[in-house]
Short mmCIF file of C-alpha atoms and ligand atoms in Angstrom, two decimals:
data_model
loop_
_atom_site.label_atom_id
_atom_site.label_comp_id
_atom_site.label_asym_id
_atom_site.label_seq_id
_atom_site.Cartn_x
_atom_site.Cartn_y
_atom_site.Cartn_z
CA MET A 1 -25.37 -16.46 -6.46
CA THR A 2 -22.34 -15.41 -4.34
CA SER A 3 -23.25 -13.58 -1.14
CA PRO A 4 -21.94 -10.02 -0.67
CA PHE A 5 -18.49 -9.89 0.89
CA SER A 6 -17.64 -7.55 3.75
CA GLN A 7 -14.20 -7.08 5.24
CA THR A 8 -15.67 -5.48 8.38
CA ASP A 9 -17.88 -6.97 11.08
CA ALA A 10 -21.31 -5.75 12.18
CA HIS A 11 -19.62 -3.10 14.38
CA GLY A 12 -17.52 -1.69 11.52
CA ARG A 13 -14.31 -3.25 12.83
CA LEU A 14 -11.89 -4.90 10.43
CA ARG A 15 -12.04 -8.65 10.04
CA HIS A 16 -9.88 -8.55 6.89
CA LEU A 17 -8.07 -5.71 5.05
CA ILE A 18 -8.22 -6.27 1.31
CA THR A 19 -9.07 -2.81 0.03
CA LEU A 20 -9.62 0.70 1.34
CA ASP A 21 -12.86 0.86 -0.65
CA GLY A 22 -15.70 1.25 1.81
CA ILE A 23 -13.41 2.01 4.77
CA GLY A 24 -14.66 5.19 6.42
CA ARG A 25 -12.70 8.16 7.69
CA GLY A 26 -13.21 7.18 11.34
CA LEU A 27 -11.52 3.81 10.94
CA ILE A 28 -8.68 5.26 8.85
CA GLU A 29 -8.12 7.94 11.50
CA GLU A 30 -8.12 5.25 14.21
CA LEU A 31 -5.48 3.22 12.32
CA LEU A 32 -3.33 6.32 11.72
CA ALA A 33 -3.48 7.21 15.41
CA ARG A 34 -2.62 3.65 16.43
CA ALA A 35 0.35 3.64 14.03
CA GLN A 36 1.56 7.03 15.30
CA GLY A 37 1.50 5.56 18.81
CA TYR A 38 4.11 3.01 17.73
CA VAL A 39 6.52 5.67 16.37
CA THR A 40 9.65 5.94 18.50
CA PRO A 41 12.22 8.79 18.49
CA ALA A 42 15.15 8.53 16.07
CA GLY A 43 17.87 6.35 17.55
CA ALA A 44 15.55 4.66 20.06
CA LEU A 45 14.87 0.93 20.02
CA PRO A 46 11.96 -0.09 17.80
CA PRO A 47 8.54 -0.39 19.44
CA ARG A 48 7.51 -3.71 20.91
CA GLY A 49 4.24 -5.04 22.25
CA ASP A 50 2.41 -8.26 23.06
CA GLU A 51 -0.77 -7.57 21.11
CA LEU A 52 -0.13 -10.62 18.91
CA ALA A 53 1.31 -12.96 21.57
CA GLY A 54 0.48 -16.53 20.61
CA TRP A 55 -0.51 -15.59 17.03
CA THR A 56 1.05 -16.79 13.81
CA VAL A 57 1.26 -14.53 10.75
CA ALA A 58 1.99 -16.08 7.34
CA ASN A 59 3.38 -14.02 4.46
CA LEU A 60 2.36 -15.53 1.11
CA PHE A 61 3.98 -13.43 -1.61
CA ALA A 62 3.59 -14.50 -5.25
CA GLU A 63 5.19 -11.30 -6.58
CA PRO A 64 8.54 -9.71 -5.67
CA SER A 65 8.67 -7.48 -2.60
CA THR A 66 11.25 -5.94 -0.31
CA ARG A 67 9.43 -3.32 1.78
CA THR A 68 5.98 -4.85 2.25
CA ARG A 69 7.12 -8.35 3.05
CA ALA A 70 9.94 -7.33 5.41
CA SER A 71 7.78 -4.79 7.21
CA PHE A 72 4.89 -7.21 7.75
CA GLU A 73 7.34 -9.71 9.21
CA LEU A 74 8.93 -7.11 11.50
CA ALA A 75 5.52 -5.77 12.52
CA ALA A 76 4.31 -9.25 13.46
CA VAL A 77 7.49 -10.17 15.36
CA ARG A 78 7.56 -6.86 17.24
CA LEU A 79 4.03 -7.53 18.45
CA GLY A 80 4.93 -11.00 19.70
CA ALA A 81 3.73 -13.23 16.82
CA ASP A 82 5.41 -16.21 15.18
CA THR A 83 5.87 -15.78 11.42
CA ILE A 84 6.04 -17.92 8.31
CA ASN A 85 7.45 -16.48 5.09
CA LEU A 86 6.42 -18.58 2.13
CA ASP A 87 7.94 -17.80 -1.23
CA VAL A 88 4.92 -18.93 -3.21
CA MET A 89 6.94 -19.68 -6.32
CA LEU A 90 9.10 -22.10 -4.28
CA SER A 91 6.14 -23.61 -2.40
CA SER A 92 4.04 -26.62 -3.37
CA ARG A 93 1.91 -24.30 -5.52
CA ALA A 94 4.71 -24.70 -8.07
CA LYS A 95 3.81 -28.42 -8.04
CA GLY A 96 0.17 -27.72 -8.81
CA GLU A 97 -1.30 -27.22 -5.33
CA SER A 98 -4.21 -24.79 -5.38
CA ILE A 99 -4.07 -21.60 -3.34
CA ILE A 100 -6.90 -22.84 -1.19
CA ASP A 101 -5.12 -26.11 -0.40
CA THR A 102 -2.06 -24.07 0.56
CA ILE A 103 -4.27 -21.97 2.84
CA TYR A 104 -5.96 -25.01 4.40
CA THR A 105 -2.54 -26.61 4.97
CA LEU A 106 -1.20 -23.56 6.79
CA GLN A 107 -4.45 -23.06 8.66
CA GLU A 108 -3.96 -26.52 10.19
CA MET A 109 -0.68 -25.13 11.56
CA GLN A 110 -2.78 -22.51 13.35
CA VAL A 111 -2.04 -19.49 11.22
CA ASP A 112 -4.13 -16.51 12.36
CA VAL A 113 -3.35 -13.99 9.61
CA PHE A 114 -2.50 -14.49 5.95
CA VAL A 115 -0.72 -11.56 4.28
CA ILE A 116 -1.05 -12.15 0.55
CA ARG A 117 0.50 -10.47 -2.49
CA ASP A 118 -0.75 -11.81 -5.79
CA ALA A 119 -1.11 -10.64 -9.40
CA GLU A 120 -4.53 -12.27 -9.79
CA PRO A 121 -7.46 -9.92 -9.13
CA GLY A 122 -9.97 -11.35 -6.66
CA ILE A 123 -7.71 -13.94 -5.04
CA HIS A 124 -7.67 -12.13 -1.67
CA GLU A 125 -11.45 -12.06 -1.37
CA TYR A 126 -11.62 -15.68 -2.53
CA VAL A 127 -9.23 -16.73 0.24
CA ALA A 128 -11.03 -14.57 2.81
CA ARG A 129 -14.29 -16.34 1.98
CA HIS A 130 -12.67 -19.74 2.67
CA VAL A 131 -10.63 -19.18 5.85
CA GLY A 132 -11.88 -20.13 9.30
CA PRO A 133 -13.99 -17.71 11.34
CA SER A 134 -11.10 -16.42 13.45
CA VAL A 135 -8.59 -16.11 10.59
CA SER A 136 -7.88 -12.82 8.80
CA VAL A 137 -6.57 -11.95 5.35
CA ILE A 138 -4.56 -8.79 4.67
CA SER A 139 -3.61 -7.69 1.18
CA GLY A 140 0.05 -6.99 0.61
CA GLY A 141 -0.86 -6.00 -2.95
CA GLU A 142 -3.53 -7.17 -5.39
CA ALA A 143 -2.70 -6.92 -9.10
CA HIS A 144 -3.05 -3.27 -10.19
CA LEU A 145 -6.07 -2.84 -7.93
CA SER A 146 -5.19 -2.36 -4.32
CA HIS A 147 -2.37 -1.96 -1.80
CA PRO A 148 -4.25 -0.83 1.29
CA THR A 149 -1.43 -0.70 3.84
CA GLN A 150 0.64 1.37 1.36
CA GLY A 151 -2.24 3.85 1.10
CA LEU A 152 -2.40 4.05 4.89
CA LEU A 153 1.35 4.49 5.38
CA ASP A 154 1.39 7.20 2.73
CA ALA A 155 -1.42 9.01 4.58
CA LEU A 156 0.48 8.62 7.87
CA THR A 157 3.62 10.11 6.31
CA ILE A 158 1.68 13.09 4.94
CA ARG A 159 -0.08 13.66 8.27
CA GLN A 160 3.24 13.67 10.17
CA CYS A 161 4.60 16.43 7.92
CA LYS A 162 1.53 18.43 6.98
CA GLY A 163 -0.94 17.86 9.82
CA ASP A 164 -4.34 18.67 8.37
CA PHE A 165 -5.30 17.01 5.08
CA GLY A 166 -7.96 19.66 4.32
CA PRO A 167 -5.85 22.30 2.54
CA LEU A 168 -3.53 19.94 0.67
CA VAL A 169 -2.92 19.60 -3.07
CA VAL A 170 -1.50 16.13 -3.76
CA THR A 171 -0.02 15.26 -7.17
CA ILE A 172 0.54 11.61 -8.11
CA VAL A 173 2.75 11.15 -11.17
CA GLY A 174 3.58 8.26 -13.46
CA ASP A 175 2.03 4.97 -14.48
CA ILE A 176 -1.29 5.59 -12.73
CA ARG A 177 -3.20 3.11 -14.92
CA HIS A 178 -1.25 0.08 -13.67
CA SER A 179 -0.62 1.27 -10.11
CA ARG A 180 -2.30 -0.28 -7.06
CA VAL A 181 -0.39 2.27 -4.96
CA ALA A 182 -2.08 5.16 -6.78
CA ARG A 183 -5.53 3.58 -6.38
CA SER A 184 -5.10 3.06 -2.64
CA ALA A 185 -3.56 6.53 -2.17
CA HIS A 186 -6.50 8.07 -4.05
CA ARG A 187 -8.93 6.17 -1.84
CA ALA A 188 -7.19 7.07 1.44
CA LEU A 189 -6.56 10.71 0.63
CA THR A 190 -10.01 11.49 -0.76
CA THR A 191 -11.57 9.83 2.30
CA LEU A 192 -9.34 11.99 4.50
CA GLY A 193 -10.53 15.07 2.61
CA VAL A 194 -7.56 16.52 0.71
CA ALA A 195 -8.45 19.72 -1.12
CA GLU A 196 -7.29 18.49 -4.50
CA LEU A 197 -5.89 15.25 -5.84
CA ARG A 198 -4.14 15.45 -9.22
CA ILE A 199 -2.99 12.59 -11.40
CA VAL A 200 -0.31 13.18 -14.03
CA ALA A 201 0.48 10.63 -16.73
CA PRO A 202 1.07 10.17 -20.43
CA PRO A 203 -2.13 9.07 -22.21
CA ALA A 204 -1.11 5.37 -22.27
CA MET A 205 -0.66 5.40 -18.48
CA MET A 206 -3.78 7.38 -17.60
CA PRO A 207 -6.62 5.29 -16.11
CA GLY A 208 -10.09 5.13 -17.65
CA ALA A 209 -12.58 7.90 -16.97
CA SER A 210 -14.62 5.71 -14.58
CA GLU A 211 -11.72 5.56 -12.11
CA PHE A 212 -10.13 8.14 -9.77
CA ALA A 213 -13.36 10.02 -9.19
CA GLY A 214 -12.80 13.67 -8.38
CA ALA A 215 -9.13 13.72 -9.40
CA ARG A 216 -7.87 16.41 -11.79
CA ARG A 217 -6.04 14.90 -14.75
CA PHE A 218 -2.92 16.36 -16.36
CA GLU A 219 -0.80 15.21 -19.27
CA SER A 220 1.74 17.95 -18.56
CA PHE A 221 3.86 17.33 -15.46
CA ASP A 222 4.85 21.01 -15.31
CA GLU A 223 1.17 21.97 -15.02
CA GLY A 224 0.24 19.16 -12.64
CA ILE A 225 3.02 19.90 -10.16
CA ALA A 226 2.40 23.68 -9.95
CA GLY A 227 1.80 24.64 -6.31
CA ALA A 228 1.50 21.03 -5.09
CA ASP A 229 2.07 20.31 -1.39
CA VAL A 230 2.79 16.61 -1.93
CA VAL A 231 4.42 15.07 -5.01
CA MET A 232 4.11 11.29 -5.14
CA MET A 233 6.20 9.62 -7.85
CA LEU A 234 5.54 6.14 -9.27
CA ARG A 235 7.65 3.77 -11.31
CA ILE A 236 6.52 2.33 -14.65
CA GLN A 237 4.88 -1.05 -13.87
CA ARG A 238 6.63 -2.84 -16.73
CA GLU A 239 5.48 -6.24 -15.45
CA ARG A 240 1.85 -5.22 -16.08
CA ILE A 241 2.30 -3.64 -19.53
CA ALA A 242 2.56 -5.81 -22.62
CA GLY A 243 5.36 -4.49 -24.83
CA SER A 244 6.55 -2.12 -22.12
CA GLY A 245 10.12 -2.64 -23.27
CA THR A 246 9.33 -0.10 -25.96
CA THR A 247 8.89 2.69 -23.38
CA ASP A 248 11.94 4.90 -23.84
CA SER A 249 13.33 5.70 -20.35
CA VAL A 250 15.21 8.79 -21.54
CA GLU A 251 12.16 10.29 -23.22
CA TYR A 252 9.96 9.31 -20.24
CA HIS A 253 12.39 11.06 -17.88
CA GLN A 254 12.29 14.23 -20.00
CA HIS A 255 8.53 14.48 -19.65
CA TYR A 256 7.72 12.71 -16.36
CA GLY A 257 10.95 12.61 -14.34
CA LEU A 258 11.05 14.62 -11.10
CA THR A 259 14.11 16.86 -11.20
CA ALA A 260 15.11 19.70 -8.89
CA ALA A 261 13.98 22.18 -11.56
CA ARG A 262 10.52 20.61 -11.75
CA LEU A 263 10.22 20.35 -7.97
CA ALA A 264 10.82 24.13 -7.80
CA ARG A 265 7.39 24.56 -9.45
CA ALA A 266 5.69 22.89 -6.45
CA HIS A 267 4.97 24.66 -3.15
CA PRO A 268 8.30 25.63 -1.48
CA ASP A 269 7.50 23.26 1.43
CA ALA A 270 6.38 20.42 -0.81
CA ILE A 271 7.29 16.91 0.22
CA VAL A 272 8.42 14.20 -2.20
CA MET A 273 7.22 10.62 -1.85
CA HIS A 274 7.78 7.35 -3.68
CA PRO A 275 6.51 3.91 -2.58
CA GLY A 276 9.61 2.17 -3.96
CA PRO A 277 11.25 0.46 -5.64
CA MET A 278 12.66 3.54 -7.38
CA ASN A 279 14.18 3.69 -10.82
CA ARG A 280 16.66 6.50 -10.28
CA GLY A 281 17.20 8.59 -13.37
CA VAL A 282 13.85 7.52 -14.84
CA GLU A 283 10.94 8.81 -12.69
CA ILE A 284 13.15 10.64 -10.18
CA THR A 285 16.69 12.00 -10.02
CA SER A 286 18.99 11.01 -7.16
CA ASP A 287 19.43 14.59 -5.92
CA VAL A 288 15.66 14.83 -5.39
CA ALA A 289 15.24 11.28 -4.03
CA ASP A 290 17.99 11.89 -1.45
CA GLY A 291 17.28 15.59 -0.98
CA PRO A 292 15.83 17.56 1.93
CA GLN A 293 12.24 17.43 0.69
CA SER A 294 12.25 13.67 0.26
CA LEU A 295 10.31 11.47 2.71
CA ILE A 296 10.97 8.27 0.80
CA ARG A 297 12.94 6.63 3.61
CA ARG A 298 10.44 7.84 6.22
CA GLN A 299 7.75 6.02 4.24
CA VAL A 300 9.66 2.76 4.71
CA GLY A 301 9.82 3.19 8.50
CA ASN A 302 6.17 4.14 8.60
CA GLY A 303 5.41 0.91 6.75
CA VAL A 304 6.40 -1.07 9.84
CA VAL A 305 4.34 0.93 12.36
CA MET A 306 1.36 1.09 10.00
CA ARG A 307 1.38 -2.68 9.60
CA MET A 308 1.73 -3.07 13.36
CA ALA A 309 -1.37 -0.90 13.72
CA VAL A 310 -3.40 -3.01 11.27
CA LEU A 311 -2.34 -6.28 12.93
CA ALA A 312 -3.05 -4.90 16.41
CA HIS A 313 -6.48 -3.69 15.27
CA LEU A 314 -7.30 -7.16 13.94
CA ALA A 315 -6.19 -8.70 17.25
CA ALA A 316 -8.30 -6.24 19.23
CA THR A 317 -11.39 -6.87 17.11
CA ARG A 318 -10.92 -10.63 17.42
CA ARG A 319 -10.75 -10.28 21.21
CA ALA A 320 -13.90 -8.15 21.07
CA ARG A 321 -15.71 -10.83 19.05
CA ALA A 322 -14.65 -13.66 21.37
CA PRO A 323 -17.50 -15.02 23.52
N1 LIG B 1 6.01 -0.24 -1.93
C1 LIG B 1 6.07 -1.59 -2.11
O1 LIG B 1 5.04 -2.28 -2.20
O2 LIG B 1 7.34 -2.07 -2.16
P1 LIG B 1 7.72 -3.62 -2.30
O3 LIG B 1 7.27 -4.06 -3.67
O4 LIG B 1 9.21 -3.67 -2.12
O5 LIG B 1 6.98 -4.37 -1.24
#
């Protein structure tokens, strides 16, 4: 029988970050505060530190990425680490090498952290069970299941604009069923105590009843957005839906696209978020995506400081564990 897996140590500090499941409010608050500490004023040089001096961080991405991969690399470099960026599809895995042989190979090169994006559920935990005792695994996205640093950076962005999570109504809209972003946002925001979390989707994109505990479900976008403080838009995850080519983008936009008229139904101070990549004209119009209520670009910047915070936390906990 496989032994239970824990991504935290006996003191509740992170050894790996694979999911936000089981991560308590105290640790999330600590990571948000650490990330906020790295935020610099607009126009200033980016933050730098030596928390990862001497470390090597390897990005192993088996699915496309712009934001997550680039921000993990910048986060590692800005904290003093060396980095390896392996395009998994161009690595020796394409010649039949197993993931674990790839990991063992890089571990011999003294990699300290593996950041992994993969479409196969469970691969992150599998790797974490096999790495050496001082090596950490961070998820940069696991199938439709989990994208923990995205959930954290979304929470950071909301905190910067809204302060207290307690009174907030957050509406997440789109292909919830296939979205790891929605799952990690739900986990982070319910742990942080938002007043109400709503999910809005057509029936084919609504998750099963056993998921998204406590969330209010809406088929009608106009109803789900009414009075919302935060509107988080998602793209259709066509790569995870068999026959998704049949989804009509024009019809989808009519029912689930965020337009200025729809946004007017939300709270007047509502903020608009999107994890990217966006499909303009499908789930969101350009005037909203580039408009005054949009924090979509802020989310990207927060991705770097949030990933710096996670890496720095792992370094601090490793120092604390050292004899
Ligand atoms: N939000 C996000 O995960 O974007 P990328 O796929 O570009 O990394």
